[in-house]
mmCIF file of C-alpha atoms in Angstrom:
data_model
loop_
_atom_site.group_PDB
_atom_site.id
_atom_site.type_symbol
_atom_site.label_atom_id
_atom_site.label_comp_id
_atom_site.label_asym_id
_atom_site.label_seq_id
_atom_site.Cartn_x
_atom_site.Cartn_y
_atom_site.Cartn_z
ATOM 1 C CA ALA A 1 -24.293 -8.441 -6.224
ATOM 2 C CA VAL A 2 -23.702 -4.797 -7.142
ATOM 3 C CA PRO A 3 -25.699 -3.696 -10.207
ATOM 4 C CA VAL A 4 -23.649 -2.051 -12.949
ATOM 5 C CA ILE A 5 -25.156 0.718 -15.052
ATOM 6 C CA SER A 6 -23.803 2.848 -17.879
ATOM 7 C CA ALA A 7 -22.924 6.533 -17.615
ATOM 8 C CA GLU A 8 -25.954 7.288 -19.803
ATOM 9 C CA GLU A 9 -28.227 5.442 -17.361
ATOM 10 C CA PHE A 10 -26.660 7.257 -14.415
ATOM 11 C CA ILE A 11 -27.340 10.645 -16.013
ATOM 12 C CA ARG A 12 -30.930 9.678 -16.823
ATOM 13 C CA LEU A 13 -31.606 8.462 -13.271
ATOM 14 C CA GLU A 14 -29.821 11.187 -11.304
ATOM 15 C CA GLN A 15 -29.952 14.314 -13.498
ATOM 16 C CA ASP A 16 -32.750 15.973 -11.556
ATOM 17 C CA ARG A 17 -31.671 14.985 -8.062
ATOM 18 C CA MET A 18 -28.100 16.143 -8.708
ATOM 19 C CA ASP A 19 -29.190 19.191 -10.708
ATOM 20 C CA MET A 20 -26.963 18.316 -13.649
ATOM 21 C CA PRO A 21 -26.315 21.083 -16.211
ATOM 22 C CA HIS A 22 -28.089 21.004 -19.570
ATOM 23 C CA GLU A 23 -24.882 20.284 -21.510
ATOM 24 C CA LEU A 24 -24.356 17.111 -19.461
ATOM 25 C CA ARG A 25 -27.967 15.967 -19.767
ATOM 26 C CA THR A 26 -27.774 16.257 -23.557
ATOM 27 C CA ALA A 27 -24.160 15.128 -24.040
ATOM 28 C CA ASP A 28 -23.523 12.296 -26.486
ATOM 29 C CA LEU A 29 -21.134 10.069 -24.551
ATOM 30 C CA LYS A 30 -20.282 8.154 -27.702
ATOM 31 C CA THR A 31 -18.294 11.189 -28.841
ATOM 32 C CA LYS A 32 -15.011 12.516 -27.476
ATOM 33 C CA SER A 33 -16.547 15.915 -26.716
ATOM 34 C CA GLY A 34 -19.455 14.307 -24.863
ATOM 35 C CA ARG A 35 -17.166 12.148 -22.761
ATOM 36 C CA LYS A 36 -15.087 15.227 -21.916
ATOM 37 C CA ILE A 37 -18.211 16.999 -20.631
ATOM 38 C CA PHE A 38 -19.028 14.007 -18.418
ATOM 39 C CA LYS A 39 -15.441 13.692 -17.198
ATOM 40 C CA ASN A 40 -15.189 17.378 -16.291
ATOM 41 C CA TRP A 41 -18.439 17.131 -14.316
ATOM 42 C CA ALA A 42 -17.430 13.892 -12.604
ATOM 43 C CA PHE A 43 -14.025 15.218 -11.532
ATOM 44 C CA ASP A 44 -15.364 18.562 -10.255
ATOM 45 C CA GLU A 45 -14.944 18.469 -6.469
ATOM 46 C CA ASN A 46 -17.208 21.501 -5.919
ATOM 47 C CA ILE A 47 -20.467 19.822 -6.987
ATOM 48 C CA PRO A 48 -22.754 19.059 -3.996
ATOM 49 C CA ASP A 49 -23.759 15.495 -3.113
ATOM 50 C CA LYS A 50 -20.716 14.007 -4.854
ATOM 51 C CA ALA A 51 -17.407 12.864 -3.382
ATOM 52 C CA VAL A 52 -14.311 12.778 -5.603
ATOM 53 C CA LEU A 53 -11.687 10.442 -4.161
ATOM 54 C CA GLU A 54 -8.266 10.433 -5.784
ATOM 55 C CA TRP A 55 -7.370 7.198 -4.053
ATOM 56 C CA SER A 56 -4.831 5.640 -6.365
ATOM 57 C CA PRO A 57 -3.901 2.214 -4.958
ATOM 58 C CA LEU A 58 -0.282 3.167 -5.557
ATOM 59 C CA ALA A 59 -0.582 6.003 -3.027
ATOM 60 C CA LYS A 60 -3.510 5.066 -0.747
ATOM 61 C CA VAL A 61 -4.690 1.921 1.030
ATOM 62 C CA ILE A 62 -8.287 1.682 2.285
ATOM 63 C CA TYR A 63 -8.797 0.562 5.893
ATOM 64 C CA HIS A 64 -12.229 -1.056 6.408
ATOM 65 C CA PRO A 65 -14.448 -0.324 8.212
ATOM 66 C CA SER A 66 -12.174 2.397 9.593
ATOM 67 C CA ILE A 67 -8.558 3.186 10.345
ATOM 68 C CA GLN A 68 -9.251 2.799 14.064
ATOM 69 C CA ALA A 69 -10.920 -0.603 13.632
ATOM 70 C CA VAL A 70 -7.988 -1.969 11.626
ATOM 71 C CA ASN A 71 -5.454 -0.604 14.121
ATOM 72 C CA ASP A 72 -7.443 -2.140 16.989
ATOM 73 C CA GLN A 73 -7.536 -5.536 15.246
ATOM 74 C CA PHE A 74 -3.863 -5.672 14.228
ATOM 75 C CA LYS A 75 -0.966 -4.547 16.325
ATOM 76 C CA LYS A 76 0.732 -3.400 13.151
ATOM 77 C CA VAL A 77 -0.149 -3.909 9.497
ATOM 78 C CA PRO A 78 2.996 -5.305 7.797
ATOM 79 C CA GLU A 79 5.147 -2.566 6.295
ATOM 80 C CA LYS A 80 5.684 -4.684 3.180
ATOM 81 C CA PHE A 81 1.917 -4.562 2.572
ATOM 82 C CA ILE A 82 1.490 -0.830 3.216
ATOM 83 C CA HIS A 83 4.832 0.210 1.688
ATOM 84 C CA HIS A 84 4.764 4.001 1.209
ATOM 85 C CA ARG A 85 0.956 4.285 0.962
ATOM 86 C CA THR A 86 -1.273 6.412 3.191
ATOM 87 C CA PRO A 87 -4.227 4.739 4.999
ATOM 88 C CA VAL A 88 -7.660 6.201 4.176
ATOM 89 C CA GLU A 89 -11.222 5.318 5.210
ATOM 90 C CA VAL A 90 -14.763 5.767 3.896
ATOM 91 C CA THR A 91 -16.334 8.091 6.448
ATOM 92 C CA PRO A 92 -20.091 8.762 6.842
ATOM 93 C CA ALA A 93 -19.528 12.148 5.209
ATOM 94 C CA ILE A 94 -18.301 10.296 2.108
ATOM 95 C CA SER A 95 -20.795 7.430 2.026
ATOM 96 C CA HIS A 96 -23.851 9.718 2.376
ATOM 97 C CA ASN A 97 -23.220 11.261 -1.054
ATOM 98 C CA THR A 98 -25.375 10.251 -4.011
ATOM 99 C CA ALA A 99 -22.247 9.704 -6.123
ATOM 100 C CA ILE A 100 -18.725 8.682 -5.185
ATOM 101 C CA VAL A 101 -16.218 9.168 -7.990
ATOM 102 C CA PHE A 102 -12.836 7.477 -8.191
ATOM 103 C CA PRO A 103 -11.209 9.443 -11.021
ATOM 104 C CA SER A 104 -8.993 7.345 -13.245
ATOM 105 C CA CYS A 105 -6.394 8.490 -15.767
ATOM 106 C CA LYS A 106 -6.643 12.062 -14.522
ATOM 107 C CA ASN A 107 -2.905 12.285 -14.954
ATOM 108 C CA ASN A 108 0.086 9.998 -14.575
ATOM 109 C CA ASN A 109 0.623 10.690 -10.878
ATOM 110 C CA ASP A 110 -2.610 11.091 -8.909
ATOM 111 C CA ALA A 111 -5.210 8.695 -10.292
ATOM 112 C CA ARG A 112 -3.853 5.521 -11.798
ATOM 113 C CA PHE A 113 -5.612 2.323 -10.827
ATOM 114 C CA LEU A 114 -2.673 -0.037 -11.175
ATOM 115 C CA GLY A 115 -1.645 -2.667 -8.692
ATOM 116 C CA GLN A 116 -2.761 -6.014 -7.297
ATOM 117 C CA VAL A 117 -6.453 -5.911 -6.374
ATOM 118 C CA ALA A 118 -5.816 -7.959 -3.222
ATOM 119 C CA THR A 119 -3.705 -5.093 -1.821
ATOM 120 C CA PHE A 120 -6.234 -2.280 -2.338
ATOM 121 C CA GLY A 121 -7.472 -2.496 1.243
ATOM 122 C CA VAL A 122 -7.029 -3.892 4.741
ATOM 123 C CA PHE A 123 -10.066 -5.420 6.467
ATOM 124 C CA ALA A 124 -10.454 -5.641 10.217
ATOM 125 C CA ASP A 125 -12.745 -8.639 9.575
ATOM 126 C CA GLU A 126 -10.756 -11.415 7.883
ATOM 127 C CA ALA A 127 -13.939 -13.280 6.896
ATOM 128 C CA LEU A 128 -15.171 -10.192 5.040
ATOM 129 C CA SER A 129 -11.789 -9.808 3.353
ATOM 130 C CA ARG A 130 -11.968 -13.383 2.048
ATOM 131 C CA SER A 131 -15.576 -12.840 0.950
ATOM 132 C CA TYR A 132 -14.623 -9.847 -1.215
ATOM 133 C CA LYS A 133 -11.749 -11.779 -2.794
ATOM 134 C CA ARG A 134 -14.009 -14.757 -3.522
ATOM 135 C CA MET A 135 -16.467 -12.388 -5.191
ATOM 136 C CA LEU A 136 -13.746 -11.095 -7.498
ATOM 137 C CA ARG A 137 -12.479 -14.603 -8.229
ATOM 138 C CA ASP A 138 -15.917 -16.018 -8.990
ATOM 139 C CA HIS A 139 -17.653 -13.147 -10.763
ATOM 140 C CA VAL A 140 -15.165 -10.745 -12.395
ATOM 141 C CA HIS A 141 -14.276 -12.453 -15.678
ATOM 142 C CA TYR A 142 -13.490 -11.673 -19.283
ATOM 143 C CA VAL A 143 -16.380 -11.678 -21.743
ATOM 144 C CA LYS A 144 -17.307 -15.016 -23.334
ATOM 145 C CA THR A 145 -15.572 -14.179 -26.633
ATOM 146 C CA VAL A 146 -12.181 -14.097 -24.905
ATOM 147 C CA PHE A 147 -12.757 -17.535 -23.394
ATOM 148 C CA ASP A 148 -13.865 -18.909 -26.776
ATOM 149 C CA ILE A 149 -10.698 -17.680 -28.504
ATOM 150 C CA ALA A 150 -8.466 -18.924 -25.674
ATOM 151 C CA ALA A 151 -10.144 -22.336 -25.810
ATOM 152 C CA ARG A 152 -9.002 -22.782 -29.420
ATOM 153 C CA VAL A 153 -5.380 -22.169 -28.413
ATOM 154 C CA ILE A 154 -5.649 -24.485 -25.399
ATOM 155 C CA LYS A 155 -7.090 -27.222 -27.620
ATOM 156 C CA VAL A 156 -3.918 -27.096 -29.736
ATOM 157 C CA LEU A 157 -1.497 -26.902 -26.798
ATOM 158 C CA GLY A 158 -3.330 -29.417 -24.646
ATOM 159 C CA PRO A 159 -5.081 -28.625 -21.335
ATOM 160 C CA TRP A 160 -2.799 -28.609 -18.263
ATOM 161 C CA SER A 161 0.249 -29.453 -20.403
ATOM 162 C CA TYR A 162 1.882 -26.049 -20.890
ATOM 163 C CA SER A 163 2.941 -22.899 -19.046
ATOM 164 C CA ALA A 164 2.020 -19.380 -20.151
ATOM 165 C CA LEU A 165 4.287 -16.343 -19.878
ATOM 166 C CA HIS A 166 3.411 -12.675 -20.401
ATOM 167 C CA VAL A 167 6.626 -10.825 -21.204
ATOM 168 C CA ARG A 168 6.395 -7.071 -21.798
ATOM 169 C CA ARG A 169 9.405 -5.583 -23.531
ATOM 170 C CA ASN A 170 8.471 -2.413 -25.428
ATOM 171 C CA ASP A 171 5.595 -0.295 -24.064
ATOM 172 C CA LEU A 172 6.314 -1.000 -20.376
ATOM 173 C CA GLN A 173 7.368 2.240 -18.684
ATOM 174 C CA TYR A 174 9.593 0.485 -16.141
ATOM 175 C CA LYS A 175 12.565 -0.136 -18.408
ATOM 176 C CA GLU A 176 14.761 -1.046 -15.434
ATOM 177 C CA VAL A 177 12.901 -4.343 -14.967
ATOM 178 C CA PHE A 178 13.666 -5.639 -18.464
ATOM 179 C CA MET A 179 15.705 -8.849 -18.397
ATOM 180 C CA THR A 180 17.162 -11.346 -20.804
ATOM 181 C CA ALA A 181 15.437 -14.598 -21.721
ATOM 182 C CA ALA A 182 18.148 -16.417 -19.731
ATOM 183 C CA ASP A 183 17.297 -14.426 -16.592
ATOM 184 C CA THR A 184 13.597 -15.117 -17.135
ATOM 185 C CA MET A 185 14.298 -18.849 -17.300
ATOM 186 C CA ASP A 186 16.403 -18.678 -14.134
ATOM 187 C CA HIS A 187 13.438 -17.095 -12.311
ATOM 188 C CA ILE A 188 10.889 -19.705 -13.373
ATOM 189 C CA ARG A 189 13.092 -22.809 -13.648
ATOM 190 C CA PRO A 190 11.914 -24.343 -10.318
ATOM 191 C CA LEU A 191 8.325 -24.244 -11.658
ATOM 192 C CA VAL A 192 9.006 -25.706 -15.109
ATOM 193 C CA LYS A 193 8.691 -29.388 -15.961
ATOM 194 C CA GLU A 194 11.092 -31.217 -18.270
ATOM 195 C CA LYS A 195 10.332 -30.403 -21.949
ATOM 196 C CA GLU A 196 7.274 -28.380 -20.943
ATOM 197 C CA VAL A 197 5.573 -26.387 -23.689
ATOM 198 C CA PHE A 198 5.592 -22.566 -23.322
ATOM 199 C CA TYR A 199 2.954 -20.175 -24.613
ATOM 200 C CA ILE A 200 4.601 -16.738 -24.624
ATOM 201 C CA ALA A 201 2.553 -13.564 -25.087
ATOM 202 C CA THR A 202 4.978 -10.703 -25.735
ATOM 203 C CA ASP A 203 5.626 -7.511 -27.639
ATOM 204 C CA GLU A 204 9.299 -8.428 -28.108
ATOM 205 C CA GLY A 205 9.904 -8.030 -31.838
ATOM 206 C CA ARG A 206 13.069 -10.096 -32.232
ATOM 207 C CA ARG A 207 12.183 -13.670 -33.168
ATOM 208 C CA PHE A 208 15.438 -15.059 -31.766
ATOM 209 C CA PHE A 209 15.051 -13.425 -28.323
ATOM 210 C CA PHE A 210 13.474 -16.482 -26.672
ATOM 211 C CA SER A 211 15.697 -19.049 -28.371
ATOM 212 C CA TYR A 212 17.356 -19.609 -24.976
ATOM 213 C CA CYS A 213 14.073 -21.099 -23.737
ATOM 214 C CA GLU A 214 14.016 -23.828 -26.371
#
């Protein structure tokens, strides 16, 4: 397992070795100004012993253990998997740094960690690829409170007796993918049982919108 520490713990452990400035050592990360100090330091590519990798999964795909190894293993990685993304690799020059930073939310174009986690990388070793995915499946979960709240809803609906839909209609930036309730039903109809109960999580404000699904 990979231990997870807070930013405060990281500063306390590495401040001397990485020669962190006084303002970072004393920054209160519970405040907006303190977090800005940490973010500016973390994203600064000129600080020694730290690699800053703007590897958005929308623009880059990691080849492991190297681009050459993946190309040697597969004649050609499927274009549908790579799409328009550029292959990258973790070189010794990167891995030898004390800190490796993957900046997120730097702006809307360069550092957005959206996408399906199973497509972040290509492994030359299929067994290792499956091992990483099993790790995510088995150990990356919501906190217990979320499960407790969900269990109350499931108790009312009945375990294994309903289907759940997540339908985003308002804050989603890709307006071109919006569809009617009828189109949604056409997409999922082969998967739906007769008179099956639906649990719909949505930000659609019109109460009648899903009447077609009844």
